[in-house]
Amino acid sequence: MKKALITGITGQDGAYLANLLLEKGYKVYGLLARRSTNTLWRLDYLGIIKDVELIEGDMTDLSSLIRAIKISQPKEVYNLAAQSFVGTSWDQPLLTAQVTGLGVANILEAIRLTDPSIRFYQASTSEMFGLIQEEKQSETTPFYPRSPYGVAKLYGHWLTVNYRESFNMHASSGILFNHESPLRGIEFVTRKVTDGVARIKLGVEKELRLGNIDAKRDWGFAGDYVEAMWLMLQQETPDDYVIATGRTTTVRDMCKIAFEYVGLNYEDYVVIDPKFYRPAEVDVLLGNPTKAMQKLGWKPKTTLEELITMMVDADLERVRKEVNA
Ligand code: NAP
Ligand code: F7E
């Protein structure tokens, strides 16, 4: 039985990837960071808590990563753990550097010291393009990160490339554009909007406070994107791939889709609050996933409309339960 270790298994992508690998017959191990509250709600939502084996550890503790690899003896490691919220990265830049940046060095070293034949996936990001240098961003577009998060991810990306070139490791980097789902953290804008729509529709809230709604993002469905991660590690040679839909939409238009779905006009409820503006903004992102389509045979399956309505439905159900509890 093929074995995989996922760091960040309690996050959005970790949960979907664990589910995918279980469906493919893998034995799935996940790194579990110690927290004072329960972080297993996503694995619970997908009904897979009992099917995965969790090993305590932290991205900042190399010894725990070595231990996790020795226990799980994986053929594949997916490094999804990160301080992943861009806004927080200005308030906690050093923590972001330690976890999102140096954490990659820790996991790559843990692999190199135990079994360098392990295949490695690094969760890189479109945030590395930041202030975009080309209208459509591909694997050859120069990077220009605009947040401490983007800077930390850029370190992880280049370290992955470097370990591939230095030690001949099967290390791949997926440059994923924004991807969302009902399991998205509540602080990210799509989920904040779909949760807000549900609360307004059910009479729990009266308004939704947002920051820069003119920002544009290339949004896809997380369930589609984890398939690309797996595909990258099934290739004979490691490489870097942009994963995106090739369509960009403003936060404003995304709001419009969400509110209209429940018969409301976003203009009646959305309030602009400068508190949510960022010190430096990524105004627009638009990915070119041609390489992934041609080499991996991957393509996005879910439209933005399908994604947002799926998320609104899930939030309506959650808020209804909350109200009736
Ligand atoms: P997420 O929901 O924020 O999940 C992050 C995961 O990292 C959680 O499981 C979290 O554990 C774990 N983690 C944080 N600090 C850790 C530490 N010190 N040690 C061990 N684990 C730690 O993120 P996501 O949306 O699933 O994204 C997955 C990865 O892809 C991240 O690296 C993210 O930066 C990257 N990415 C995401 C997107 C996107 O649009 N979603 C796009 C490009 C790249 P707790 O639950 O215990 O906090
Ligand atoms: O913001 C604007 C905000 O926080 C999207 C992470 O997964 O994707 C994510 O990073 C846009 C930005 O995601 C609010 O200013 C307006 O322009 O949902 P977000 P992000 O920053 O793009 C990348 C690819 C990652 O790698 C990251 O890990 O929406 N925006 N008003 C707002 N954003 C938030 N969060 N909240 C607002 O009220």
PDB file of C-alpha atoms in Angstrom, residues 9 59 115 127 141 172 178 202 227 269 271 277 280 283 310 322:
ATOM      1  CA  ILE A   9      -3.824  17.951   6.923  1.00  0.00           C
ATOM      2  CA  MET A  59       6.893  22.776  10.918  1.00  0.00           C
ATOM      3  CA  ASP A 115      15.016   8.971   2.619  1.00  0.00           C
ATOM      4  CA  GLU A 127       0.936  35.445  -4.295  1.00  0.00           C
ATOM      5  CA  THR A 141       6.552  34.950 -15.335  1.00  0.00           C
ATOM      6  CA  SER A 172       7.796  19.678  -7.390  1.00  0.00           C
ATOM      7  CA  ASN A 178      -6.767  30.986  -5.123  1.00  0.00           C
ATOM      8  CA  LEU A 202     -31.443  34.112   7.680  1.00  0.00           C
ATOM      9  CA  GLU A 227      -5.914  16.382  -7.994  1.00  0.00           C
ATOM     10  CA  TYR A 269     -25.567  45.034   2.429  1.00  0.00           C
ATOM     11  CA  VAL A 271     -20.124  48.166   3.638  1.00  0.00           C
ATOM     12  CA  TYR A 277      -7.337  47.182   3.373  1.00  0.00           C
ATOM     13  CA  ALA A 280       0.288  46.522  -0.119  1.00  0.00           C
ATOM     14  CA  ASP A 283      -4.648  44.052  -7.445  1.00  0.00           C
ATOM     15  CA  MET A 310     -21.934  25.380  -3.346  1.00  0.00           C
ATOM     16  CA  GLU A 322     -26.589  27.363  14.600  1.00  0.00           C
TER      17      GLU A 322
END
